mmCIF file of C-alpha atoms in Angstrom:
data_model
loop_
_atom_site.group_PDB
_atom_site.id
_atom_site.type_symbol
_atom_site.label_atom_id
_atom_site.label_comp_id
_atom_site.label_asym_id
_atom_site.label_seq_id
_atom_site.Cartn_x
_atom_site.Cartn_y
_atom_site.Cartn_z
ATOM 1 C CA MET A 857 134.158 -124.237 53.250
ATOM 2 C CA HIS A 858 133.039 -124.066 56.867
ATOM 3 C CA VAL A 859 135.475 -121.224 57.530
ATOM 4 C CA ALA A 860 134.923 -119.486 54.178
ATOM 5 C CA ALA A 861 131.148 -119.422 54.749
ATOM 6 C CA GLU A 862 131.940 -116.379 56.920
ATOM 7 C CA PRO A 863 133.443 -113.789 54.508
ATOM 8 C CA THR A 864 135.425 -112.077 57.305
ATOM 9 C CA GLU A 865 137.281 -115.362 57.948
ATOM 10 C CA ARG A 866 138.194 -116.134 54.347
ATOM 11 C CA TYR A 867 141.738 -114.834 54.841
ATOM 12 C CA LYS A 868 142.383 -118.076 56.796
ATOM 13 C CA VAL A 869 141.590 -120.183 53.732
ATOM 14 C CA THR A 870 143.906 -117.962 51.687
ATOM 15 C CA GLU A 871 146.673 -118.399 54.284
ATOM 16 C CA VAL A 872 146.484 -122.207 54.232
ATOM 17 C CA LEU A 873 146.491 -122.437 50.424
ATOM 18 C CA LYS A 874 149.208 -119.805 50.030
ATOM 19 C CA ASP A 875 151.502 -121.414 52.640
ATOM 20 C CA ALA A 876 150.853 -124.909 51.275
ATOM 21 C CA SER A 877 151.619 -123.789 47.739
ATOM 22 C CA ALA A 878 154.800 -122.042 48.910
ATOM 23 C CA ALA A 879 155.863 -125.317 50.561
ATOM 24 C CA GLY A 880 155.391 -127.119 47.232
ATOM 25 C CA LEU A 881 152.128 -128.903 48.042
ATOM 26 C CA SER A 882 149.930 -129.464 45.015
ATOM 27 C CA VAL A 883 146.755 -131.257 46.202
ATOM 28 C CA CYS A 884 144.361 -130.421 49.036
ATOM 29 C CA ARG A 885 141.533 -132.690 50.170
ATOM 30 C CA THR A 886 138.544 -131.033 51.814
ATOM 31 C CA TRP A 887 134.830 -131.432 52.457
ATOM 32 C CA ALA A 888 132.035 -130.591 49.992
ATOM 33 C CA PHE A 889 129.482 -131.432 52.698
ATOM 34 C CA SER A 890 128.139 -129.955 55.895
ATOM 35 C CA ASP A 891 124.838 -131.607 56.729
ATOM 36 C CA GLY A 892 122.715 -129.895 59.388
ATOM 37 C CA GLY A 893 124.152 -128.089 62.400
ATOM 38 C CA ASP A 894 126.373 -125.005 62.509
ATOM 39 C CA ARG A 895 127.011 -123.269 59.152
ATOM 40 C CA ALA A 896 125.343 -126.167 57.335
ATOM 41 C CA LEU A 897 125.693 -126.312 53.572
ATOM 42 C CA ARG A 898 122.580 -128.479 53.467
ATOM 43 C CA ILE A 899 120.127 -127.354 56.125
ATOM 44 C CA SER A 900 117.717 -130.182 55.267
ATOM 45 C CA PRO A 901 117.118 -132.381 52.189
ATOM 46 C CA GLY A 902 116.767 -130.061 49.196
ATOM 47 C CA VAL A 903 117.470 -126.898 51.235
ATOM 48 C CA TYR A 904 120.930 -125.338 50.841
ATOM 49 C CA ASP A 905 122.505 -122.248 52.377
ATOM 50 C CA GLU A 906 123.765 -120.157 49.460
ATOM 51 C CA ARG A 907 126.179 -118.308 51.777
ATOM 52 C CA VAL A 908 127.937 -121.586 52.634
ATOM 53 C CA PHE A 909 127.986 -122.701 48.991
ATOM 54 C CA GLN A 910 129.699 -119.405 48.177
ATOM 55 C CA GLY A 911 132.286 -120.380 50.790
ATOM 56 C CA LEU A 912 133.045 -123.514 48.756
ATOM 57 C CA ASP A 913 133.108 -121.398 45.583
ATOM 58 C CA PHE A 914 135.768 -119.270 47.285
ATOM 59 C CA VAL A 915 137.832 -122.319 48.323
ATOM 60 C CA ILE A 916 137.896 -123.498 44.695
ATOM 61 C CA SER A 917 138.747 -120.060 43.274
ATOM 62 C CA GLU A 918 141.574 -119.572 45.830
ATOM 63 C CA ALA A 919 142.953 -123.049 45.149
ATOM 64 C CA LYS A 920 143.107 -122.156 41.473
ATOM 65 C CA LYS A 921 144.908 -118.884 42.277
ATOM 66 C CA TYR A 922 147.636 -120.760 44.194
ATOM 67 C CA GLY A 923 147.966 -123.681 41.781
ATOM 68 C CA VAL A 924 146.475 -126.263 44.148
ATOM 69 C CA ARG A 925 144.170 -129.061 42.966
ATOM 70 C CA LEU A 926 141.299 -130.250 45.152
ATOM 71 C CA ILE A 927 139.841 -133.600 46.159
ATOM 72 C CA LEU A 928 136.261 -132.929 47.294
ATOM 73 C CA SER A 929 134.335 -135.393 49.465
ATOM 74 C CA PHE A 930 130.521 -135.741 49.375
ATOM 75 C CA VAL A 931 129.626 -137.161 52.823
ATOM 76 C CA ASN A 932 131.084 -138.302 56.140
ATOM 77 C CA GLN A 933 130.999 -141.686 57.835
ATOM 78 C CA TRP A 934 131.463 -139.831 61.140
ATOM 79 C CA ASN A 935 129.152 -137.355 62.856
ATOM 80 C CA ASP A 936 131.401 -134.351 62.223
ATOM 81 C CA PHE A 937 129.561 -131.943 59.913
ATOM 82 C CA GLY A 938 126.503 -134.224 59.940
ATOM 83 C CA GLY A 939 127.526 -137.501 58.373
ATOM 84 C CA LYS A 940 125.446 -140.655 57.921
ATOM 85 C CA ALA A 941 123.680 -140.028 61.231
ATOM 86 C CA GLN A 942 122.212 -136.741 59.969
ATOM 87 C CA TYR A 943 120.861 -138.473 56.847
ATOM 88 C CA VAL A 944 119.194 -141.064 59.079
ATOM 89 C CA GLN A 945 117.692 -138.330 61.258
ATOM 90 C CA TRP A 946 116.257 -136.585 58.196
ATOM 91 C CA ALA A 947 114.738 -139.828 56.888
ATOM 92 C CA ARG A 948 113.176 -140.643 60.261
ATOM 93 C CA ASN A 949 111.773 -137.110 60.431
ATOM 94 C CA ALA A 950 110.205 -137.800 57.031
ATOM 95 C CA GLY A 951 108.518 -140.928 58.444
ATOM 96 C CA ALA A 952 110.849 -143.600 57.070
ATOM 97 C CA TYR A 953 111.692 -146.653 59.178
ATOM 98 C CA ILE A 954 115.481 -146.827 59.552
ATOM 99 C CA SER A 955 116.943 -149.485 61.827
ATOM 100 C CA ASN A 956 120.497 -148.088 62.082
ATOM 101 C CA ASP A 957 122.996 -145.717 60.471
ATOM 102 C CA ASP A 958 124.321 -148.435 58.158
ATOM 103 C CA ASP A 959 120.973 -148.431 56.333
ATOM 104 C CA PHE A 960 122.657 -145.458 54.613
ATOM 105 C CA TYR A 961 124.059 -147.914 52.045
ATOM 106 C CA THR A 962 120.779 -149.677 51.219
ATOM 107 C CA HIS A 963 117.698 -147.595 52.091
ATOM 108 C CA PRO A 964 116.140 -145.979 48.959
ATOM 109 C CA LEU A 965 115.376 -142.654 50.663
ATOM 110 C CA LEU A 966 118.888 -142.290 52.086
ATOM 111 C CA LYS A 967 120.394 -143.143 48.707
ATOM 112 C CA LYS A 968 118.106 -140.538 47.109
ATOM 113 C CA TYR A 969 119.238 -137.839 49.583
ATOM 114 C CA TYR A 970 122.845 -138.723 48.796
ATOM 115 C CA LYS A 971 122.443 -138.699 45.002
ATOM 116 C CA ASN A 972 120.604 -135.390 45.192
ATOM 117 C CA HIS A 973 123.547 -133.883 47.068
ATOM 118 C CA ILE A 974 126.069 -135.246 44.562
ATOM 119 C CA GLU A 975 124.078 -133.741 41.718
ATOM 120 C CA LYS A 976 123.752 -130.397 43.519
ATOM 121 C CA VAL A 977 127.525 -130.168 44.046
ATOM 122 C CA ILE A 978 128.699 -131.453 40.664
ATOM 123 C CA THR A 979 126.347 -129.194 38.688
ATOM 124 C CA ARG A 980 127.006 -126.111 40.857
ATOM 125 C CA LEU A 981 127.980 -122.979 38.906
ATOM 126 C CA ASN A 982 130.756 -121.248 40.843
ATOM 127 C CA SER A 983 129.550 -117.729 41.749
ATOM 128 C CA ILE A 984 133.114 -116.343 41.593
ATOM 129 C CA THR A 985 134.726 -118.106 38.606
ATOM 130 C CA ARG A 986 131.454 -118.713 36.691
ATOM 131 C CA VAL A 987 132.703 -122.228 35.895
ATOM 132 C CA ALA A 988 130.528 -125.251 36.737
ATOM 133 C CA TYR A 989 132.232 -127.585 39.208
ATOM 134 C CA LYS A 990 131.975 -130.447 36.734
ATOM 135 C CA ASP A 991 133.970 -128.405 34.207
ATOM 136 C CA ASP A 992 136.587 -127.038 36.616
ATOM 137 C CA PRO A 993 140.102 -128.524 36.292
ATOM 138 C CA THR A 994 140.987 -127.073 39.726
ATOM 139 C CA ILE A 995 139.032 -130.029 41.097
ATOM 140 C CA MET A 996 141.257 -133.088 40.697
ATOM 141 C CA ALA A 997 138.857 -135.701 42.025
ATOM 142 C CA TRP A 998 135.571 -136.424 43.769
ATOM 143 C CA GLU A 999 135.406 -138.665 46.827
ATOM 144 C CA LEU A 1000 132.277 -140.704 47.539
ATOM 145 C CA MET A 1001 132.621 -140.701 51.328
ATOM 146 C CA ASN A 1002 135.145 -139.969 54.033
ATOM 147 C CA GLU A 1003 136.088 -143.356 55.528
ATOM 148 C CA PRO A 1004 133.041 -145.531 54.765
ATOM 149 C CA ARG A 1005 132.414 -148.274 57.332
ATOM 150 C CA ASP A 1006 129.578 -150.772 57.721
ATOM 151 C CA GLN A 1007 129.095 -152.644 60.976
ATOM 152 C CA ALA A 1008 126.061 -154.483 59.599
ATOM 153 C CA ASP A 1009 128.110 -156.369 56.978
ATOM 154 C CA TYR A 1010 131.807 -156.877 57.672
ATOM 155 C CA SER A 1011 132.405 -158.740 54.405
ATOM 156 C CA GLY A 1012 132.520 -155.540 52.340
ATOM 157 C CA LYS A 1013 129.765 -156.690 49.966
ATOM 158 C CA THR A 1014 127.128 -154.114 50.996
ATOM 159 C CA VAL A 1015 129.563 -151.227 50.668
ATOM 160 C CA ASN A 1016 130.706 -152.708 47.355
ATOM 161 C CA ALA A 1017 127.213 -152.588 45.867
ATOM 162 C CA TRP A 1018 126.829 -149.012 47.107
ATOM 163 C CA VAL A 1019 130.181 -147.919 45.622
ATOM 164 C CA GLN A 1020 129.243 -149.461 42.272
ATOM 165 C CA GLU A 1021 125.878 -147.682 42.186
ATOM 166 C CA MET A 1022 127.195 -144.302 43.335
ATOM 167 C CA ALA A 1023 130.362 -144.357 41.219
ATOM 168 C CA SER A 1024 128.246 -145.032 38.126
ATOM 169 C CA PHE A 1025 125.958 -142.167 39.140
ATOM 170 C CA VAL A 1026 128.857 -139.707 39.545
ATOM 171 C CA LYS A 1027 130.325 -140.683 36.175
ATOM 172 C CA SER A 1028 126.913 -140.247 34.514
ATOM 173 C CA LEU A 1029 126.986 -136.585 35.624
ATOM 174 C CA ASP A 1030 130.705 -135.946 35.206
ATOM 175 C CA ASN A 1031 133.103 -138.229 33.361
ATOM 176 C CA LYS A 1032 135.937 -135.679 33.209
ATOM 177 C CA HIS A 1033 137.038 -135.828 36.829
ATOM 178 C CA LEU A 1034 138.782 -138.627 38.686
ATOM 179 C CA LEU A 1035 136.789 -140.482 41.324
ATOM 180 C CA GLU A 1036 137.856 -142.326 44.488
ATOM 181 C CA VAL A 1037 135.955 -144.015 47.299
ATOM 182 C CA GLY A 1038 137.498 -142.393 50.403
ATOM 183 C CA MET A 1039 138.570 -145.677 51.944
ATOM 184 C CA GLU A 1040 140.910 -146.327 54.838
ATOM 185 C CA GLY A 1041 142.184 -149.516 53.209
ATOM 186 C CA PHE A 1042 140.843 -152.260 55.468
ATOM 187 C CA TYR A 1043 140.824 -155.640 53.753
ATOM 188 C CA GLY A 1044 137.629 -157.701 53.558
ATOM 189 C CA ASP A 1045 136.542 -161.159 52.455
ATOM 190 C CA SER A 1046 137.695 -161.178 48.822
ATOM 191 C CA ILE A 1047 141.278 -162.191 49.720
ATOM 192 C CA PRO A 1048 140.980 -163.722 53.215
ATOM 193 C CA GLU A 1049 144.728 -164.059 53.823
ATOM 194 C CA ARG A 1050 145.139 -160.274 53.394
ATOM 195 C CA LYS A 1051 142.982 -159.689 56.486
ATOM 196 C CA SER A 1052 146.053 -160.353 58.636
ATOM 197 C CA VAL A 1053 147.371 -156.966 57.433
ATOM 198 C CA ASN A 1054 144.449 -155.162 59.146
ATOM 199 C CA PRO A 1055 145.072 -153.767 62.644
ATOM 200 C CA GLY A 1056 143.160 -156.665 64.186
ATOM 201 C CA TYR A 1057 139.644 -156.010 62.893
ATOM 202 C CA GLN A 1058 137.479 -155.367 59.805
ATOM 203 C CA VAL A 1059 135.216 -152.360 59.210
ATOM 204 C CA GLY A 1060 132.895 -153.612 56.446
ATOM 205 C CA THR A 1061 134.998 -152.504 53.493
ATOM 206 C CA ASP A 1062 137.152 -154.511 51.094
ATOM 207 C CA TYR A 1063 140.206 -152.703 49.763
ATOM 208 C CA ILE A 1064 140.468 -155.067 46.789
ATOM 209 C CA SER A 1065 136.902 -155.454 45.544
ATOM 210 C CA ASN A 1066 135.873 -151.862 46.303
ATOM 211 C CA HIS A 1067 138.760 -150.519 44.233
ATOM 212 C CA LEU A 1068 138.371 -152.988 41.359
ATOM 213 C CA ILE A 1069 135.148 -151.193 40.385
ATOM 214 C CA ASN A 1070 135.760 -149.712 36.927
ATOM 215 C CA GLU A 1071 134.487 -146.238 37.689
ATOM 216 C CA ILE A 1072 136.927 -145.855 40.592
ATOM 217 C CA ASP A 1073 140.113 -144.306 39.207
ATOM 218 C CA PHE A 1074 142.577 -144.632 42.075
ATOM 219 C CA ALA A 1075 142.893 -146.378 45.407
ATOM 220 C CA THR A 1076 143.260 -144.682 48.785
ATOM 221 C CA ILE A 1077 144.372 -145.697 52.229
ATOM 222 C CA HIS A 1078 144.440 -143.843 55.548
ATOM 223 C CA ALA A 1079 146.685 -144.640 58.488
ATOM 224 C CA TYR A 1080 146.473 -143.668 62.149
ATOM 225 C CA THR A 1081 148.824 -145.909 64.057
ATOM 226 C CA ASP A 1082 148.438 -143.853 67.245
ATOM 227 C CA GLN A 1083 144.716 -144.719 67.241
ATOM 228 C CA TRP A 1084 144.696 -148.162 65.643
ATOM 229 C CA LEU A 1085 147.692 -149.476 67.619
ATOM 230 C CA SER A 1086 147.415 -147.284 70.692
ATOM 231 C CA GLY A 1087 149.711 -148.327 73.483
ATOM 232 C CA GLN A 1088 152.282 -149.896 71.171
ATOM 233 C CA SER A 1089 155.806 -148.492 70.967
ATOM 234 C CA ASP A 1090 156.846 -146.010 68.250
ATOM 235 C CA ASP A 1091 159.036 -148.692 66.674
ATOM 236 C CA ALA A 1092 156.151 -151.178 66.541
ATOM 237 C CA GLN A 1093 153.927 -148.494 65.013
ATOM 238 C CA PHE A 1094 156.554 -147.626 62.360
ATOM 239 C CA ALA A 1095 156.971 -151.280 61.442
ATOM 240 C CA TRP A 1096 153.210 -151.769 61.157
ATOM 241 C CA MET A 1097 152.860 -148.574 59.099
ATOM 242 C CA GLU A 1098 155.490 -149.680 56.612
ATOM 243 C CA ARG A 1099 153.776 -153.064 56.213
ATOM 244 C CA TRP A 1100 150.354 -151.363 55.773
ATOM 245 C CA ILE A 1101 151.597 -149.021 53.039
ATOM 246 C CA THR A 1102 153.709 -151.637 51.262
ATOM 247 C CA ASN A 1103 150.986 -154.304 51.127
ATOM 248 C CA HIS A 1104 148.474 -151.850 49.661
ATOM 249 C CA TRP A 1105 151.056 -150.633 47.164
ATOM 250 C CA GLN A 1106 151.760 -154.209 46.029
ATOM 251 C CA ASP A 1107 148.041 -154.887 45.577
ATOM 252 C CA ALA A 1108 147.452 -151.595 43.767
ATOM 253 C CA ARG A 1109 150.276 -152.447 41.403
ATOM 254 C CA THR A 1110 149.552 -156.098 40.714
ATOM 255 C CA ILE A 1111 145.806 -156.601 41.327
ATOM 256 C CA LEU A 1112 144.091 -153.226 41.006
ATOM 257 C CA LYS A 1113 146.498 -151.776 38.419
ATOM 258 C CA LYS A 1114 145.557 -148.311 39.664
ATOM 259 C CA PRO A 1115 147.487 -145.526 41.399
ATOM 260 C CA LEU A 1116 147.521 -145.433 45.204
ATOM 261 C CA VAL A 1117 147.296 -142.336 47.410
ATOM 262 C CA LEU A 1118 147.965 -142.320 51.147
ATOM 263 C CA ALA A 1119 145.061 -139.903 51.532
ATOM 264 C CA GLU A 1120 145.268 -139.342 55.299
ATOM 265 C CA PHE A 1121 147.957 -139.955 57.835
ATOM 266 C CA GLY A 1122 149.153 -138.093 60.870
ATOM 267 C CA LYS A 1123 150.312 -138.228 64.447
ATOM 268 C CA SER A 1124 148.536 -136.481 67.279
ATOM 269 C CA SER A 1125 150.499 -133.879 69.203
ATOM 270 C CA ARG A 1126 148.606 -135.122 72.272
ATOM 271 C CA GLY A 1127 150.196 -138.565 72.171
ATOM 272 C CA GLN A 1128 153.664 -139.997 72.728
ATOM 273 C CA GLY A 1129 156.643 -139.792 70.391
ATOM 274 C CA SER A 1130 157.793 -137.308 67.779
ATOM 275 C CA ARG A 1131 155.479 -136.234 64.965
ATOM 276 C CA ASP A 1132 158.464 -135.118 62.861
ATOM 277 C CA THR A 1133 160.170 -138.509 63.133
ATOM 278 C CA PHE A 1134 156.928 -140.293 62.301
ATOM 279 C CA MET A 1135 156.264 -138.100 59.247
ATOM 280 C CA SER A 1136 159.845 -138.426 57.990
ATOM 281 C CA ASN A 1137 159.581 -142.214 58.160
ATOM 282 C CA VAL A 1138 156.241 -142.302 56.347
ATOM 283 C CA TYR A 1139 157.481 -139.878 53.690
ATOM 284 C CA ARG A 1140 160.638 -141.945 53.117
ATOM 285 C CA ASN A 1141 158.508 -145.071 52.683
ATOM 286 C CA VAL A 1142 156.181 -143.299 50.217
ATOM 287 C CA TYR A 1143 159.093 -141.885 48.220
ATOM 288 C CA ASN A 1144 160.903 -145.228 47.996
ATOM 289 C CA LEU A 1145 157.771 -146.919 46.640
ATOM 290 C CA ALA A 1146 157.067 -144.031 44.256
ATOM 291 C CA LYS A 1147 160.582 -144.476 42.809
ATOM 292 C CA GLU A 1148 159.589 -147.993 41.729
ATOM 293 C CA GLY A 1149 157.192 -146.618 39.110
ATOM 294 C CA GLY A 1150 153.810 -144.961 38.763
ATOM 295 C CA THR A 1151 151.731 -146.735 41.421
ATOM 296 C CA MET A 1152 152.496 -144.757 44.622
ATOM 297 C CA ALA A 1153 151.115 -141.382 43.648
ATOM 298 C CA GLY A 1154 151.510 -139.333 46.814
ATOM 299 C CA SER A 1155 150.452 -138.660 50.375
ATOM 300 C CA LEU A 1156 148.256 -136.150 52.193
ATOM 301 C CA VAL A 1157 149.074 -135.287 55.783
ATOM 302 C CA TRP A 1158 146.148 -134.698 58.169
ATOM 303 C CA GLN A 1159 145.739 -131.747 58.598
ATOM 304 C CA LEU A 1160 146.868 -128.253 57.649
ATOM 305 C CA MET A 1161 145.233 -125.255 59.348
ATOM 306 C CA ALA A 1162 145.653 -121.481 59.516
ATOM 307 C CA HIS A 1163 146.354 -119.320 62.546
ATOM 308 C CA GLY A 1164 143.094 -118.725 64.399
ATOM 309 C CA MET A 1165 141.615 -122.144 63.580
ATOM 310 C CA GLU A 1166 142.478 -123.709 66.948
ATOM 311 C CA ASN A 1167 138.836 -124.624 67.555
ATOM 312 C CA TYR A 1168 139.124 -127.144 64.696
ATOM 313 C CA ASP A 1169 142.243 -128.775 66.154
ATOM 314 C CA ASP A 1170 141.733 -132.512 66.758
ATOM 315 C CA GLY A 1171 145.347 -132.961 67.881
ATOM 316 C CA TYR A 1172 146.582 -133.435 64.310
ATOM 317 C CA CYS A 1173 146.547 -129.781 63.277
ATOM 318 C CA ILE A 1174 149.672 -128.336 61.629
ATOM 319 C CA VAL A 1175 150.035 -124.584 61.028
ATOM 320 C CA LEU A 1176 152.891 -124.246 58.541
ATOM 321 C CA GLY A 1177 153.991 -120.843 59.841
ATOM 322 C CA GLN A 1178 154.175 -122.075 63.441
ATOM 323 C CA ASN A 1179 155.976 -125.397 62.963
ATOM 324 C CA PRO A 1180 159.276 -124.716 61.134
ATOM 325 C CA SER A 1181 160.727 -128.249 61.469
ATOM 326 C CA THR A 1182 157.491 -129.930 60.349
ATOM 327 C CA THR A 1183 157.123 -127.411 57.506
ATOM 328 C CA GLN A 1184 160.649 -128.273 56.313
ATOM 329 C CA ILE A 1185 159.877 -132.010 56.320
ATOM 330 C CA ILE A 1186 156.661 -131.438 54.345
ATOM 331 C CA SER A 1187 158.360 -129.100 51.890
ATOM 332 C CA ASP A 1188 161.312 -131.443 51.316
ATOM 333 C CA GLN A 1189 158.913 -134.308 50.533
ATOM 334 C CA ALA A 1190 156.835 -132.142 48.200
ATOM 335 C CA HIS A 1191 159.932 -131.218 46.235
ATOM 336 C CA VAL A 1192 161.434 -134.709 45.918
ATOM 337 C CA MET A 1193 158.050 -136.108 44.857
ATOM 338 C CA SER A 1194 157.638 -133.311 42.323
ATOM 339 C CA SER A 1195 161.119 -133.976 40.876
ATOM 340 C CA LEU A 1196 160.305 -137.668 40.695
ATOM 341 C CA ALA A 1197 157.064 -136.964 38.818
ATOM 342 C CA GLN A 1198 158.930 -134.755 36.358
ATOM 343 C CA SER A 1199 161.583 -137.418 35.775
ATOM 344 C CA PHE A 1200 158.854 -139.990 35.007
ATOM 345 C CA ASN A 1201 157.216 -137.556 32.575
ATOM 346 C CA GLN A 1202 160.421 -137.048 30.573
ATOM 347 C CA PRO A 1203 160.549 -139.073 27.367
ATOM 348 C CA HIS A 1204 163.065 -141.901 27.976
#
C-alpha cells in the first residue's frame, strides 16, 4: 500500500505479485495500516488519505489478477508505519492520560481509535473492483495486530481480553473472512511448562489461551532465530527452530484444534550463515509436519520486494528476480505444498 499510494510506483507492486505467483506462491501478508507519518493512510483519528486507500485498493485488485490471496493486518506493535505509539500520541494530543504504550489494550479511547480503523477498512468499497473489502474473496484473512506484545502484563491475560473483544468486533462486521491474531507464538502462563520453549523470555502473550478464542480461526507463529538467539551457532539455531515449530504444531493439533501458519520467518543477509540453507531447513520441517495431516497449513517468508524498493530493506528483503537460488528454494516449496494440499483434497 505504501508503495502503491504513489501511482507511478505501482509497477513495483505488480512485479512482486507477478513474480510470486509465477513461483507458485498463493498467499501474501501485508499491512492495511499506516498511522501518521509519510504517506499515512490515517493522518489522524477519523482522517484518511484517499490516495493511500486507493493504493490498498490497487494491491487487492492486482492480487486478484495474479491469483494471490491476502492476509491484511490492522495495526503494528512496532513504530514502523505508526504502530501503538502513534495511537498513544493521538490520545495524548486529545487530552487523555496515557501512562505507556501498553495502555493500547485497555484504554477506552485507544480501543475506540482501533475499532474505528477496523470498521473503516472492512467496510471500504474498493475504488477499482467496486467490491467491498468484507465481500472480497481475494482477502483470505484479517490480522488483529502485527506481533502484539505487552510489557505491563507478561501473563498474557490483558492481551487475551483484548483479543476476545476485538475478534468479536471483527466478526460482527464480517463473518465471511478468516481471522488471526498476528502472534509470534510466545507461551504465557496458561501452561507454565511450555514456557521453556520460549527463547528465554515472555512478551505478554499466551500462544494457547489467545488462540483458543472461538473467533480466532487459525494460529500463527513467527521465528527469527538470528535475533532471538543472536550469537548462537547456525546448528543451535536450526535445532531451536525445529523445536519451536514442532511444539506449536503439536499444540495446534491437540489443544487448539486449529490450523497453524508460520506467518513470518527469515534470515538477515547482514548476519552470519547461509540464508538458503536456513530456508531449506525450515521448509523441510514445515513440509514434514504438513504431511502428517491438516494442521501445518503453510509458511510465509519475510519478505519479498521488487527492484527499486531497497529503501525498505531491513536485511531480510528478497527480490525474486535477483536471487535465483533463493527463488528456486521458494518455488520448490510452493509446489510441493500445493501438491500436498491437492492430495489431501482428493476423495480417499
